[in-house]
PDB file of C-alpha atoms in Angstrom:
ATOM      1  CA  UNK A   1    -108.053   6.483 202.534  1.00 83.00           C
ATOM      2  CA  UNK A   2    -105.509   8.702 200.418  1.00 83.00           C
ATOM      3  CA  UNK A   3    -105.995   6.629 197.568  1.00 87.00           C
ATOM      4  CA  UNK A   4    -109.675   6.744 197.499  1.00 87.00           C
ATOM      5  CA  UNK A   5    -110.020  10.276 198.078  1.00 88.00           C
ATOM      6  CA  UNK A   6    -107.468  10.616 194.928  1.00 90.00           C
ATOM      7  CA  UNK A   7    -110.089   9.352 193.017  1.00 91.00           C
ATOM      8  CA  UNK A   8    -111.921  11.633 190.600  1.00 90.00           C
ATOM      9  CA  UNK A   9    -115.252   9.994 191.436  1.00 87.00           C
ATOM     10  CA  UNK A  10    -114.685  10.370 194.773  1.00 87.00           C
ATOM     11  CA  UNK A  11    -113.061  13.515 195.308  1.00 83.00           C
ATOM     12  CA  UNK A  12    -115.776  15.374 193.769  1.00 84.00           C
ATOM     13  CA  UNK A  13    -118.631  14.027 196.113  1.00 87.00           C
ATOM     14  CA  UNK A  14    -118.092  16.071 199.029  1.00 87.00           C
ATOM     15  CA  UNK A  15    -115.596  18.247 201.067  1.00 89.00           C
ATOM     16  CA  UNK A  16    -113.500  15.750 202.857  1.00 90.00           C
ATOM     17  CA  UNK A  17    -111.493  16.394 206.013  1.00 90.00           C
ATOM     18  CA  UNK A  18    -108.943  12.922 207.171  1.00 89.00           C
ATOM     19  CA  UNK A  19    -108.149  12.850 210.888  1.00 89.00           C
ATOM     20  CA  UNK A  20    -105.224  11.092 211.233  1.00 82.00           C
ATOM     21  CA  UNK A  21    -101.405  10.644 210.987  1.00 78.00           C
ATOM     22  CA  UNK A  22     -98.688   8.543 209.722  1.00 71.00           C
ATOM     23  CA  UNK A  23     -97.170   7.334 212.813  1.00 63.00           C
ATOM     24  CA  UNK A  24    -100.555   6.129 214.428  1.00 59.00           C
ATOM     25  CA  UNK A  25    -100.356   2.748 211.422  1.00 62.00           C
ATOM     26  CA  UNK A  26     -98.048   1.412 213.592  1.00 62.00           C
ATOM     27  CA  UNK A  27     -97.152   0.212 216.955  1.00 61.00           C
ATOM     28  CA  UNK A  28     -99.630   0.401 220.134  1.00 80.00           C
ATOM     29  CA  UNK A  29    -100.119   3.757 219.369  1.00 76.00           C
ATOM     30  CA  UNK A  30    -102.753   3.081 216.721  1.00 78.00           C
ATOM     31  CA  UNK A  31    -105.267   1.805 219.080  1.00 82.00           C
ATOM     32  CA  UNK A  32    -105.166   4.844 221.570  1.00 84.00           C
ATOM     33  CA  UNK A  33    -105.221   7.212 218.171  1.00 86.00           C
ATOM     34  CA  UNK A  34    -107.994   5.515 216.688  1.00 86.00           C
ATOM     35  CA  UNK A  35    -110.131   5.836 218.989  1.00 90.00           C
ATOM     36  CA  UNK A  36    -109.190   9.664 219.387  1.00 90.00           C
ATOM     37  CA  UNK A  37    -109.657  10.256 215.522  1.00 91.00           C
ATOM     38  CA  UNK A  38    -113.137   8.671 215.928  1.00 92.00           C
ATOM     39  CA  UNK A  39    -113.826  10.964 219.102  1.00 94.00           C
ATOM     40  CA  UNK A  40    -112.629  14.110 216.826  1.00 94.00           C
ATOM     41  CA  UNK A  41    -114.814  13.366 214.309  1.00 94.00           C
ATOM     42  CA  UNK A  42    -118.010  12.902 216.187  1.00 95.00           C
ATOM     43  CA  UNK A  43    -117.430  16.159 218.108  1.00 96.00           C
ATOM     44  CA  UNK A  44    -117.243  17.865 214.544  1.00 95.00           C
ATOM     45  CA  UNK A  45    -120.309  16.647 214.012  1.00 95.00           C
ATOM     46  CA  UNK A  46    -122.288  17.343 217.070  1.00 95.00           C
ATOM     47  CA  UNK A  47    -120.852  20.952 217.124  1.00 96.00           C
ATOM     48  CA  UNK A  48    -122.034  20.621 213.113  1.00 95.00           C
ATOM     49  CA  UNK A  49    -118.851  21.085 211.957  1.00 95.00           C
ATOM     50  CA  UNK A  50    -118.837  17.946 209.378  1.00 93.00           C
ATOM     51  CA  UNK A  51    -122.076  15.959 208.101  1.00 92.00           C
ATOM     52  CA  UNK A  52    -121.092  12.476 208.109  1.00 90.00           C
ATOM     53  CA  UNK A  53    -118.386  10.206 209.230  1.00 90.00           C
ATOM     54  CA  UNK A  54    -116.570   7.239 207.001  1.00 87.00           C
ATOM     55  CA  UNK A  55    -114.076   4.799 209.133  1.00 86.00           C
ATOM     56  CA  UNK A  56    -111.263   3.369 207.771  1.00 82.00           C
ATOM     57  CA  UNK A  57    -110.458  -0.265 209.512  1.00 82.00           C
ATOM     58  CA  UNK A  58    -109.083  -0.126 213.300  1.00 84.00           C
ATOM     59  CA  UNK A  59    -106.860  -2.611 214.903  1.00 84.00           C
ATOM     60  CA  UNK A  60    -108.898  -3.655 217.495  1.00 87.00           C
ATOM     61  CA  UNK A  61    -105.973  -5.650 218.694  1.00 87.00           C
ATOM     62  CA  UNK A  62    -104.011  -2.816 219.148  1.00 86.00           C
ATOM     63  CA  UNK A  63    -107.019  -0.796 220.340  1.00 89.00           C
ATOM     64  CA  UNK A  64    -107.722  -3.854 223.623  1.00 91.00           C
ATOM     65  CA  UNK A  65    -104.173  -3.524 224.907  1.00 88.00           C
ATOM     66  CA  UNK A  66    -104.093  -0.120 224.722  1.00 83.00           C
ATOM     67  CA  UNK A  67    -107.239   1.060 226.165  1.00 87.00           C
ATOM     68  CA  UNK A  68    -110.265  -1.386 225.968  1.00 91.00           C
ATOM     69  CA  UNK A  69    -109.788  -4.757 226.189  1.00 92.00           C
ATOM     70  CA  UNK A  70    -113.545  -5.513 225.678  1.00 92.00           C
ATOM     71  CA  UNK A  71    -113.482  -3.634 222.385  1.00 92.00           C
ATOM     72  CA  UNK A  72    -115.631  -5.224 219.843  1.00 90.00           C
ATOM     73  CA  UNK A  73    -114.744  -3.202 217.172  1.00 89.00           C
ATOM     74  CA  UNK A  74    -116.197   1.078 215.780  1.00 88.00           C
ATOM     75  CA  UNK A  75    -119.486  -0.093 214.962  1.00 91.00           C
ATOM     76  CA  UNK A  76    -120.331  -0.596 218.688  1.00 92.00           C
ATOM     77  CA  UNK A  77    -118.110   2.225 219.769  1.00 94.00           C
ATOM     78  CA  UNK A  78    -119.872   4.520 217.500  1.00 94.00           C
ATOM     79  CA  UNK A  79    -122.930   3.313 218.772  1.00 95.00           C
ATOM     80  CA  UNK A  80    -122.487   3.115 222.582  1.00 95.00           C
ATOM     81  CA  UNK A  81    -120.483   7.021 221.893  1.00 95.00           C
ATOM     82  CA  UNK A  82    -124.109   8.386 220.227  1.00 95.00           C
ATOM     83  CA  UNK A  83    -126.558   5.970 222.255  1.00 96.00           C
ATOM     84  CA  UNK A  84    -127.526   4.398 219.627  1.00 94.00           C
ATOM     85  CA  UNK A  85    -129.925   1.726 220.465  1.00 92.00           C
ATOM     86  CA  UNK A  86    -130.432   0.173 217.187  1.00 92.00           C
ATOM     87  CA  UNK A  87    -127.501   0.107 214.957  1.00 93.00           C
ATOM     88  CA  UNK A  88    -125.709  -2.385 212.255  1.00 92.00           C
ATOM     89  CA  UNK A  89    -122.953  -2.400 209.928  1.00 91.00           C
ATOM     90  CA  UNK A  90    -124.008  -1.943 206.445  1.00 91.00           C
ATOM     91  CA  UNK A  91    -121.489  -2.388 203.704  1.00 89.00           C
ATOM     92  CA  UNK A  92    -122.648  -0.375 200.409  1.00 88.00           C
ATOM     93  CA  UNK A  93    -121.448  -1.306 196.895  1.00 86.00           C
ATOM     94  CA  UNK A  94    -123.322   0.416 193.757  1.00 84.00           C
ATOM     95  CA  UNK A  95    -125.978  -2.140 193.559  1.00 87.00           C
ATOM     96  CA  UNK A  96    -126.080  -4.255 196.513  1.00 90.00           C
ATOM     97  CA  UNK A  97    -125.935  -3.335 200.276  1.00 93.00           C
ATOM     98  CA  UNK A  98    -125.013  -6.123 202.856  1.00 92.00           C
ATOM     99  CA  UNK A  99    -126.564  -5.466 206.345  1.00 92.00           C
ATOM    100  CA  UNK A 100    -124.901  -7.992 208.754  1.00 91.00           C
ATOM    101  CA  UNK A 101    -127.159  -9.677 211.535  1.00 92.00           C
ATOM    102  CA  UNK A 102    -123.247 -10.050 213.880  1.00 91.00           C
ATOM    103  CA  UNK A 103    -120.487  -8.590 214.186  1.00 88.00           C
ATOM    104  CA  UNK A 104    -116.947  -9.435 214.915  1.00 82.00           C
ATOM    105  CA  UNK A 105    -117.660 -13.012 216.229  1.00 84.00           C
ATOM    106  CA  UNK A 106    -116.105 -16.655 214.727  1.00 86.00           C
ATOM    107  CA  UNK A 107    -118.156 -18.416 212.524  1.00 84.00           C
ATOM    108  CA  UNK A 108    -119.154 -20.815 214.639  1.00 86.00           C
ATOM    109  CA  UNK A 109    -120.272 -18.913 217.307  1.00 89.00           C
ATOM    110  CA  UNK A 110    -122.900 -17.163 214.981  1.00 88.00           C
ATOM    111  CA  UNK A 111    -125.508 -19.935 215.408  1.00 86.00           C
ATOM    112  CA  UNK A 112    -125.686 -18.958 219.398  1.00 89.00           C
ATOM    113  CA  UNK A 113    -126.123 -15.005 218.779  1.00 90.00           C
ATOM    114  CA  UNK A 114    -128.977 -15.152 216.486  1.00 89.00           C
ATOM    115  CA  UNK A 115    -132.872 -14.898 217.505  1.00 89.00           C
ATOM    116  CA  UNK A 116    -135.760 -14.346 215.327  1.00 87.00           C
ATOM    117  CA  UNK A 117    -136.065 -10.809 217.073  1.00 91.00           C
ATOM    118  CA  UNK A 118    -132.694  -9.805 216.558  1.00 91.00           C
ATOM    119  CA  UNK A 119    -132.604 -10.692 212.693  1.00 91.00           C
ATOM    120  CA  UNK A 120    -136.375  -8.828 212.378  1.00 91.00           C
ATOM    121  CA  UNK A 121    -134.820  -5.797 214.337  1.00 93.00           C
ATOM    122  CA  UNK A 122    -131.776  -5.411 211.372  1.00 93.00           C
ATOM    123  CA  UNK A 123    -134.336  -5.994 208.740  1.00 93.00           C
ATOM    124  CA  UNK A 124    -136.580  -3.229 209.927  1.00 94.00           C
ATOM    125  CA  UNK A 125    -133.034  -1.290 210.841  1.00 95.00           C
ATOM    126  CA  UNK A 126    -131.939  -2.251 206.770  1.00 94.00           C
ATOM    127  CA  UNK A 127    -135.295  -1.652 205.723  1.00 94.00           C
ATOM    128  CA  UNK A 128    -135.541   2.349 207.299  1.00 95.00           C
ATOM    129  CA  UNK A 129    -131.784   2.984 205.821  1.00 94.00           C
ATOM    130  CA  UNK A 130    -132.869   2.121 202.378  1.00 95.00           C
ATOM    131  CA  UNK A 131    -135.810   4.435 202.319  1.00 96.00           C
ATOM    132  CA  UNK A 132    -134.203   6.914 204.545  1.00 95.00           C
ATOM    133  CA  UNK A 133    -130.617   7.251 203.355  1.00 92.00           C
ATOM    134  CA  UNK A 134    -130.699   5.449 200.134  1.00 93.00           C
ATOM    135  CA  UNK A 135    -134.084   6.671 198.931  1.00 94.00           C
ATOM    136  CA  UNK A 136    -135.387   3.899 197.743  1.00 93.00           C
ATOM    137  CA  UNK A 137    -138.698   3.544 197.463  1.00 93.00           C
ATOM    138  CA  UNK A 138    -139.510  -0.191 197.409  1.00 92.00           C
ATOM    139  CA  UNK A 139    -136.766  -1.953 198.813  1.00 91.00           C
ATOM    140  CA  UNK A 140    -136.111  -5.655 198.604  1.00 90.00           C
ATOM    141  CA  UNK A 141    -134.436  -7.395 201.432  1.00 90.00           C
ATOM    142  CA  UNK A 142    -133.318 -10.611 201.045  1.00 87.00           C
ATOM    143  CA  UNK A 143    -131.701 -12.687 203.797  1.00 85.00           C
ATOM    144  CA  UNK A 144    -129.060 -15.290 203.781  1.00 82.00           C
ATOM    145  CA  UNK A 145    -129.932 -18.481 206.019  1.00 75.00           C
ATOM    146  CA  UNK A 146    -126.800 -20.339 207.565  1.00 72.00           C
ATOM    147  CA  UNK A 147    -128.071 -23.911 206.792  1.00 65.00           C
ATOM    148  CA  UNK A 148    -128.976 -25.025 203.135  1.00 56.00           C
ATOM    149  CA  UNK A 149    -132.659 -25.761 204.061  1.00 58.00           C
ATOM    150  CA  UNK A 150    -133.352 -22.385 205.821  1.00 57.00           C
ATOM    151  CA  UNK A 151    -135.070 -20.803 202.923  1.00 55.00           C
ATOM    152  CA  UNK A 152    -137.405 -24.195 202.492  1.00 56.00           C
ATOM    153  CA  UNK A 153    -141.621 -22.830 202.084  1.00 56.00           C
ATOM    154  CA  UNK A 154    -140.380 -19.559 203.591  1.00 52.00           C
ATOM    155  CA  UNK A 155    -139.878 -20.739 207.113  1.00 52.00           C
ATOM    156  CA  UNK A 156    -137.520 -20.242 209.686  1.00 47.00           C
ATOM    157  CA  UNK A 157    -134.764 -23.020 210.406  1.00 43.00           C
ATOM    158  CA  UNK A 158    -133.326 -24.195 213.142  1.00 41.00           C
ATOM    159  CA  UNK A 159    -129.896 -21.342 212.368  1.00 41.00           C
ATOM    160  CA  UNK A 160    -131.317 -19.663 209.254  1.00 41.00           C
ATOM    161  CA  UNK A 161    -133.851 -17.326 208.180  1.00 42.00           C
ATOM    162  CA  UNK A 162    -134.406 -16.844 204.394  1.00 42.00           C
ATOM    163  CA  UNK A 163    -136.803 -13.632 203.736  1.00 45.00           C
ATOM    164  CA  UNK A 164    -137.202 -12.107 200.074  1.00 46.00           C
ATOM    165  CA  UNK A 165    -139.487  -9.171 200.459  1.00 47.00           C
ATOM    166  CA  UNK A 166    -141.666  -8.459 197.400  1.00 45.00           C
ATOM    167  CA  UNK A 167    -141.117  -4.343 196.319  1.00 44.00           C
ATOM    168  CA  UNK A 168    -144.475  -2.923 197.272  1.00 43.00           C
TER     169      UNK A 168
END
């Protein structure tokens, strides 16, 4: 976090405030301070004290012995914290933004948590962000199937979903 914000490109994009301390890296007290840094920051908001909120990773290890052992990780904190109904985790580079259809679960397992409704629901969820957040007019969404025929005349395969929207 300290080295990012000691970037010039960075530093310059908005008035940024770190919650946080040095002894909370290590030890079973990270989980237990994570969690209150992320509390901290969403009552600055709500009280409209601070505009936005970037995370920096959380041991969620540290976090389940601590305090929650069914924690699946900030994304679902945040959103259970805000009642969020509809939420993802979107990672943004310049060019390209990666909207994941799950979260925090083995590879294997992915198959099992994905439905045709629940990969529509992030598209539309990817699809709003982009216009809403990213301003971008026409967006084009393209998603990833998980078996090398899922993108085969369009359709949906048996674990995979390939969808390239055309920019309207």
């Amino acid at each position: 976090t300290l080295k990012a914000l000691a970037s010039p490109k960075v530093k310059g994009l908005a008035d940024f405030l770190v919650i946080g301390e040095n002894f909370a890296l290590k030890g079973r007290a990270a989980g237990r301070a994570s969690l209150e840094y992320i509390d901290k920051a969403l009552e600055l908001i709500r009280r409209g004290e601070a505009r936005a909120l970037v995370t920096a990773p959380v041991n969620k290890a540290s976090i389940r012995k601590a305090i929650l052992p069914d924690f699946q990780g900030h994304t679902e904190y945040l959103a259970e914290k805000t009642g969020a109904k509809k939420f993802a985790m979107m990672f943004v580079a310049k060019d390209l933004k990666i909207t994941l259809v799950t979260r925090h679960v083995a590879l294997r397992d992915v198959p099992e948590r994905l439905s045709e409704a629940g990969i529509l629901s992030v598209i539309e969820l990817t699809d709003m962000a982009l216009k809403k957040l990213f301003r971008i007019r026409n967006p084009r969404i393209g998603v990833a199937g998980l078996n090398r025929h899922a993108g085969e005349n369009r359709m949906l395969a048996h674990y995979g979903l390939t969808v390239m929207r055309k920019a309207r």
